[in-house]
CSV table of N, CA and C in Angstrom, one decimal:
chain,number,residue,atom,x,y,z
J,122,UNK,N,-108.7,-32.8,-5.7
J,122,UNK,CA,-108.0,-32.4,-6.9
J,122,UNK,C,-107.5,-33.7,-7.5
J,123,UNK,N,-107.6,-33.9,-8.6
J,123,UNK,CA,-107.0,-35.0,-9.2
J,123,UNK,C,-106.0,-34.6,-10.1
J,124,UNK,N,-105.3,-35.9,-10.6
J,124,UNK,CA,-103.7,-35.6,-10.8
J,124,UNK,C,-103.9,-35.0,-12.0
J,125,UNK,N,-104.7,-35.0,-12.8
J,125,UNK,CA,-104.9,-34.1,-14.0
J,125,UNK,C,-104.9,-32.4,-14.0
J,126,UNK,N,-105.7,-32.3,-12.8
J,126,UNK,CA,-105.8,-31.0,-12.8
J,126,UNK,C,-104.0,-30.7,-11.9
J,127,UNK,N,-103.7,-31.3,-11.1
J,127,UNK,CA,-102.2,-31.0,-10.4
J,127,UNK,C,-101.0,-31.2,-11.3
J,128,UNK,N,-101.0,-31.9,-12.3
J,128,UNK,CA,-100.0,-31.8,-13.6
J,128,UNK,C,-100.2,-30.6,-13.7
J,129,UNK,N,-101.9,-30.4,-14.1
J,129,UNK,CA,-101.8,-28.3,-15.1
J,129,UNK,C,-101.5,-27.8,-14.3
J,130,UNK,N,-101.7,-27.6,-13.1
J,130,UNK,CA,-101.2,-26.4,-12.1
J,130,UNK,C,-99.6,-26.5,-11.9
J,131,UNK,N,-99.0,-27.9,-11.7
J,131,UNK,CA,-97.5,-28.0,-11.7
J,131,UNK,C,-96.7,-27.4,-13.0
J,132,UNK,N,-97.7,-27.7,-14.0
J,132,UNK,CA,-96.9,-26.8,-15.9
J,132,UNK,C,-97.2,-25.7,-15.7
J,133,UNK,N,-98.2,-25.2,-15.2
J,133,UNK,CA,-98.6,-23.8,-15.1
J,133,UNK,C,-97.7,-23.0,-14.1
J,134,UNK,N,-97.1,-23.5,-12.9
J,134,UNK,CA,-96.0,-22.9,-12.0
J,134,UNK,C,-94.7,-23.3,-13.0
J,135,UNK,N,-94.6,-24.5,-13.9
J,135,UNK,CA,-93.4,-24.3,-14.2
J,135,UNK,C,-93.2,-23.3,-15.3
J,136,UNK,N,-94.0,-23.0,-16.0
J,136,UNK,CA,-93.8,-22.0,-17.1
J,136,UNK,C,-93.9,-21.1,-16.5
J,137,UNK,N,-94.4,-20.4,-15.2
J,137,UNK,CA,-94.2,-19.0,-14.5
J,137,UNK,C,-92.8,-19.0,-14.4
J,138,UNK,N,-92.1,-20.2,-13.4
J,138,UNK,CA,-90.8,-20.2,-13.2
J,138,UNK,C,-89.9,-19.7,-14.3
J,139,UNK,N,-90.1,-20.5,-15.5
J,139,UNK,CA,-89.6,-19.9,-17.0
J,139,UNK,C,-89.4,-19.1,-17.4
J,140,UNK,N,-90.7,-18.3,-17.2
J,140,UNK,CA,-90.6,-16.6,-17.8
J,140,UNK,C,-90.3,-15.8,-16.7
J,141,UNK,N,-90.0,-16.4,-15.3
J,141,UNK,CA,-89.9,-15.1,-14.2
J,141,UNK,C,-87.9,-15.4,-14.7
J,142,UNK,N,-87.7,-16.4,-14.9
J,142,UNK,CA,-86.6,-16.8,-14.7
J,142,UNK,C,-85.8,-16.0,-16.3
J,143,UNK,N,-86.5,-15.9,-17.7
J,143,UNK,CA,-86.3,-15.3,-18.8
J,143,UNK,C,-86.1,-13.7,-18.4
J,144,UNK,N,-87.4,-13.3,-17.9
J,144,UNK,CA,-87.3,-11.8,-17.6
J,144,UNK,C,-85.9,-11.3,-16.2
J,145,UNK,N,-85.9,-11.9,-15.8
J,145,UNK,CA,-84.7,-11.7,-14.7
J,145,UNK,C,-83.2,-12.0,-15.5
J,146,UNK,N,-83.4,-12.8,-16.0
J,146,UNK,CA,-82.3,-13.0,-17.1
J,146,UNK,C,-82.0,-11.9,-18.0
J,147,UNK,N,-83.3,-11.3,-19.1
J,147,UNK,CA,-83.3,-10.2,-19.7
J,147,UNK,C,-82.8,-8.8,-18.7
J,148,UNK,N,-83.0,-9.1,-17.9
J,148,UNK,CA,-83.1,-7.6,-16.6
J,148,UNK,C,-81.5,-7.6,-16.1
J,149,UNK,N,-81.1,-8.8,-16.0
J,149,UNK,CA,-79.6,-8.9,-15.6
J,149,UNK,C,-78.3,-9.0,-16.8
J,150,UNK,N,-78.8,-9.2,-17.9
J,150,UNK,CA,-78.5,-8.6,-20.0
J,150,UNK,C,-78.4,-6.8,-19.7
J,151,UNK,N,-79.6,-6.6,-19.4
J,151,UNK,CA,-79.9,-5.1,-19.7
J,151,UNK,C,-79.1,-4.3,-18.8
J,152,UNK,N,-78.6,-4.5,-17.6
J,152,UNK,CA,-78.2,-3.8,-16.4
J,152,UNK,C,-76.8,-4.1,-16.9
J,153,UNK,N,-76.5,-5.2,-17.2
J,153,UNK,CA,-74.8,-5.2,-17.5
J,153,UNK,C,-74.6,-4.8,-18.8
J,154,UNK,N,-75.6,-4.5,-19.3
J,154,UNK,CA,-75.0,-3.6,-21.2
J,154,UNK,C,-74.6,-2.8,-20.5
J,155,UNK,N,-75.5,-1.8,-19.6
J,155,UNK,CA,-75.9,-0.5,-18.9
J,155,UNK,C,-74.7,-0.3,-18.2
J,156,UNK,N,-73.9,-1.4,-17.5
J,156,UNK,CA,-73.0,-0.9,-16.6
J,156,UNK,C,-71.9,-0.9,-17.9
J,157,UNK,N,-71.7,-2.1,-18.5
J,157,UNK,CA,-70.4,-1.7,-19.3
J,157,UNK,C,-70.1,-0.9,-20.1
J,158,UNK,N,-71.3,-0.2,-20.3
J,158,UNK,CA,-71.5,1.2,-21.2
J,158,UNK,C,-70.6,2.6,-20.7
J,159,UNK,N,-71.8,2.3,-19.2
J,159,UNK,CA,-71.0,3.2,-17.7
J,159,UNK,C,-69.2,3.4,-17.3
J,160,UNK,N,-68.9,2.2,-17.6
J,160,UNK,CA,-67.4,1.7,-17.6
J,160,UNK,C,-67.0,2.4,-18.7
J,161,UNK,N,-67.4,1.9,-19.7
J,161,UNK,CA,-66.7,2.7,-21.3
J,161,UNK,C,-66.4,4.2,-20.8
J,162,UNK,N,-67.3,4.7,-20.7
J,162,UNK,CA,-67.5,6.4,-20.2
J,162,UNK,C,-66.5,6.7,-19.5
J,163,UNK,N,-66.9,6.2,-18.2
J,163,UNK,CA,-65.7,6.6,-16.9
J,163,UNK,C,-64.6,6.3,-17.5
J,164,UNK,N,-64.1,4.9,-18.2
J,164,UNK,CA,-62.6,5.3,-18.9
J,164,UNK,C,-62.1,5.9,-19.7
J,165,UNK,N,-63.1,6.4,-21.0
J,165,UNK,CA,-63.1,7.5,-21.5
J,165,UNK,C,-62.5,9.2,-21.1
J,166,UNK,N,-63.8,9.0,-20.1
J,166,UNK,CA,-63.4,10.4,-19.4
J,166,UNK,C,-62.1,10.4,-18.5
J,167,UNK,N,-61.6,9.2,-18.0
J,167,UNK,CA,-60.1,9.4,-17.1
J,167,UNK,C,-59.4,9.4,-18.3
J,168,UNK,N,-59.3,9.0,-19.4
J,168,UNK,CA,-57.9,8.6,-19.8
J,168,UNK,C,-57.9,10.1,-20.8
J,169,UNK,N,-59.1,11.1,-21.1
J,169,UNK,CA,-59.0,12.4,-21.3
J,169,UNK,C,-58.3,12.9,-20.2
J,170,UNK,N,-58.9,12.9,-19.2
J,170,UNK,CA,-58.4,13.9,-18.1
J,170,UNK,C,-57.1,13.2,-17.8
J,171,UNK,N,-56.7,12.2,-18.0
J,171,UNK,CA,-55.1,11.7,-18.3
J,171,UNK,C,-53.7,12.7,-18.9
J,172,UNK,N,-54.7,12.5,-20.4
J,172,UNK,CA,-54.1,12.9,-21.3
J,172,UNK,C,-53.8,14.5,-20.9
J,173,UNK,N,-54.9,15.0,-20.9
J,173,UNK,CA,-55.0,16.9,-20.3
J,173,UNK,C,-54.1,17.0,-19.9
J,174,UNK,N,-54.3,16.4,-18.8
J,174,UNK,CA,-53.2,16.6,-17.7
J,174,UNK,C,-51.6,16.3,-18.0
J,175,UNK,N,-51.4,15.5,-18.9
J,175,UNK,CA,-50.3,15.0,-19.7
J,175,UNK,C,-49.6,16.3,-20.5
J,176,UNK,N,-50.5,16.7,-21.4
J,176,UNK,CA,-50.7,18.0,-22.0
J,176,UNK,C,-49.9,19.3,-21.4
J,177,UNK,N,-50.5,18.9,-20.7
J,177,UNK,CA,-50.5,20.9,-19.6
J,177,UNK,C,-48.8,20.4,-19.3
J,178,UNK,N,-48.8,19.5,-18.5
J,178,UNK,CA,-47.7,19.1,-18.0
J,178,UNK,C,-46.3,19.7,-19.1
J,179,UNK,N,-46.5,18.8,-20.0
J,179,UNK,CA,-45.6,19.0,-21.1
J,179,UNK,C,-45.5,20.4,-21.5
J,180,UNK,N,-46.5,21.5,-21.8
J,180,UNK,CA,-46.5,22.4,-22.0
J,180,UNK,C,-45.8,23.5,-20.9
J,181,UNK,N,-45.9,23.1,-19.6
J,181,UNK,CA,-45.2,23.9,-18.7
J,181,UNK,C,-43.9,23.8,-18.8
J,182,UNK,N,-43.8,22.2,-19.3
J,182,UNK,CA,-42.1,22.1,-19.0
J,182,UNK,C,-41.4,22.7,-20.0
J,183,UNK,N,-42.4,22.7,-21.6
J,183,UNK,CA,-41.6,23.3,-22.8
J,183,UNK,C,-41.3,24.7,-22.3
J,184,UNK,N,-42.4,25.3,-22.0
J,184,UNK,CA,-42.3,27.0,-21.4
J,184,UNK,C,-41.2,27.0,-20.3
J,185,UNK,N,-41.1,26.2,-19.1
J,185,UNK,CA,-40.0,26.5,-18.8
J,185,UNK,C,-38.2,26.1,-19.4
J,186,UNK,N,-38.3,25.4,-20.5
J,186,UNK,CA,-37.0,25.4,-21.1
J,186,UNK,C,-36.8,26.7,-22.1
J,187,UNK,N,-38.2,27.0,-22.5
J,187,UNK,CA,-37.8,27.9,-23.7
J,187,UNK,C,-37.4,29.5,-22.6
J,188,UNK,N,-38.1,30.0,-21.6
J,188,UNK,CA,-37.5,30.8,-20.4
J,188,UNK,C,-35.9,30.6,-20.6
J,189,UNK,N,-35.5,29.3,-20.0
J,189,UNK,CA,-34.3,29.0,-19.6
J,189,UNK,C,-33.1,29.1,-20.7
J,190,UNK,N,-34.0,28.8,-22.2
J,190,UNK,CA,-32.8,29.1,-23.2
J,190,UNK,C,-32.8,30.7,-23.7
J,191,UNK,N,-33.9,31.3,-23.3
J,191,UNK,CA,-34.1,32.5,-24.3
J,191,UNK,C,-33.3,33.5,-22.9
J,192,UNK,N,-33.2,33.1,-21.9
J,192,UNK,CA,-32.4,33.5,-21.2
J,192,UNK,C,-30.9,33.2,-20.6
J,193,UNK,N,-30.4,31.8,-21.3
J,193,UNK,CA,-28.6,32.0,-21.7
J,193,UNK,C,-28.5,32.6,-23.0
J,194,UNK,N,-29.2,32.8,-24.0
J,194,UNK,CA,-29.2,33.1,-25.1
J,194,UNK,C,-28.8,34.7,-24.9
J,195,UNK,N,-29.9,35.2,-24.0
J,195,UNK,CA,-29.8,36.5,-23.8
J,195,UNK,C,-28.6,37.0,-23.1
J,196,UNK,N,-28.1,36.4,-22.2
J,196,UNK,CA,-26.8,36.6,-21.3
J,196,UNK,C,-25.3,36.2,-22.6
J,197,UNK,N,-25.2,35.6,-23.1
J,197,UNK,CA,-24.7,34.9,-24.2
J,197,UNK,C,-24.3,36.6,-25.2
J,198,UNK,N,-25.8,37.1,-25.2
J,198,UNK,CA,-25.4,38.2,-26.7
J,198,UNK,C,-25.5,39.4,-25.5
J,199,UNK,N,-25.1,39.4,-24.2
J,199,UNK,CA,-25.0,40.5,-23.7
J,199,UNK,C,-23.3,40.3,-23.5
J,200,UNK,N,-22.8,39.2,-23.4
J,200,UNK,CA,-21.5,39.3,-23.1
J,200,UNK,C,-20.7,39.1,-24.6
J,201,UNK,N,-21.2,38.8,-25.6
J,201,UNK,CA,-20.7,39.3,-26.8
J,201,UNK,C,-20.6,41.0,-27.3
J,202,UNK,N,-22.1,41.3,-26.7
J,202,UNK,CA,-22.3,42.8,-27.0
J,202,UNK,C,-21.0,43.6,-26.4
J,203,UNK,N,-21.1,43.5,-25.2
J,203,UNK,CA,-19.9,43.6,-24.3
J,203,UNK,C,-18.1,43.9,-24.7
J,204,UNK,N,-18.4,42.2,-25.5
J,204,UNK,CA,-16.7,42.1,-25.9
J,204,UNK,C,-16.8,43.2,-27.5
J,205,UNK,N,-17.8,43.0,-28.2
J,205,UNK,CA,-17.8,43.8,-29.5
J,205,UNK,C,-17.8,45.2,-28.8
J,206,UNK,N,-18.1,45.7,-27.9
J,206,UNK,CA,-17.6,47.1,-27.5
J,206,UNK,C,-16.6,47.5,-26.8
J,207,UNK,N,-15.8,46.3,-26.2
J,207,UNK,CA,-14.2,46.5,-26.0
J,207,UNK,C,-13.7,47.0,-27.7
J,208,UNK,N,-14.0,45.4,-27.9
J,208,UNK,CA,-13.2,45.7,-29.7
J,208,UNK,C,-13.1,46.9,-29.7
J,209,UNK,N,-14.0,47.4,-29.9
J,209,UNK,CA,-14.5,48.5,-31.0
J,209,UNK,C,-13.8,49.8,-30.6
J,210,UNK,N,-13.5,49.9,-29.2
J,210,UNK,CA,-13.2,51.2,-28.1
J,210,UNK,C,-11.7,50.5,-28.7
J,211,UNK,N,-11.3,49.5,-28.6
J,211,UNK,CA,-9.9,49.3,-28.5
J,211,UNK,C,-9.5,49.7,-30.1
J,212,UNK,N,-10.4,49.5,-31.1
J,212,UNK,CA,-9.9,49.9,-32.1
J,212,UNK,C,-10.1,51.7,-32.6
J,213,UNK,N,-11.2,51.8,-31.9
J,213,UNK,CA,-11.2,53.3,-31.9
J,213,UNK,C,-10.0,54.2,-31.5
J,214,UNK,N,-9.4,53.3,-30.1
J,214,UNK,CA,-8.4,53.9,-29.5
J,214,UNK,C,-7.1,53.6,-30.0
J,215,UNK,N,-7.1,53.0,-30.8
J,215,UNK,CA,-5.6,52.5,-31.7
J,215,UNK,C,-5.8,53.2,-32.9
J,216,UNK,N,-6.8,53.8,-33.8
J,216,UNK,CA,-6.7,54.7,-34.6
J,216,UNK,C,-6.7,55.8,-34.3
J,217,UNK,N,-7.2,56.4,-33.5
J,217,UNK,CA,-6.8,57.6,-32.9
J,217,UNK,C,-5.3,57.8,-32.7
J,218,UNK,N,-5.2,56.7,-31.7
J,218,UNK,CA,-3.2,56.4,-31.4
J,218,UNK,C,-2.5,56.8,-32.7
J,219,UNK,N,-3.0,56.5,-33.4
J,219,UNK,CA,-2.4,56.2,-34.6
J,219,UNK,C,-2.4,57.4,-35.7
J,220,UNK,N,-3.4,58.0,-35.8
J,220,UNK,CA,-3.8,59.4,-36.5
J,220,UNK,C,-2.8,60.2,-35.7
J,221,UNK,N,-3.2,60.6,-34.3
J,221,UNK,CA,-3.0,61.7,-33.6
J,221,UNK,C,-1.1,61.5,-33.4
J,222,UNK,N,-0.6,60.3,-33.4
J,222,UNK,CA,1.3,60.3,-33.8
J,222,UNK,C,1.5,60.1,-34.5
């Protein structure tokens, strides 16, 4: 073989090298769009299921305050109810008192 023909074969392995080396390049581009796409997603989807979960949370706790107020509220106008029916007996019973001497 002479050095003419071993140059072309030496440019002819180096331009393989080139494009094996381009397409592996392109292939290792393509895989990491792919993964950080992947990443986008999964954070997506946790920081929904975050949030949900944030949600519900908050909602339980509002439901259990509004329980907890609609029930002093309710104890509150049962012991008013209570005292407005003393009143009321004590005033019934002082006009009567009062009619009947």
């Amino acid at each position: 073989m002479n050095i003419l023909e071993k140059m072309l074969e030496v440019e002819t392995q180096a331009r393989q090298i080139v494009e094996d080396a381009k397409n592996e390049a392109n292939s290792i581009r393509k895989k990491g769009r792919e993964d950080a796409k992947q990443l986008v997603t999964n954070g997506r989807k946790s920081i929904q299921e975050e949030v949900q979960q944030e949600i519900l949370k908050i909602e339980q706790e509002a439901e259990e305050r509004k329980i907890a107020i609609v029930d002093k509220m309710n104890a509150q106008l049962e012991k008013m109810e209570q005292k407005a029916g003393e009143r009321i007996m004590y005033a019934v019973d002082h006009v009567l008192t009062t009619l009947l001497t």
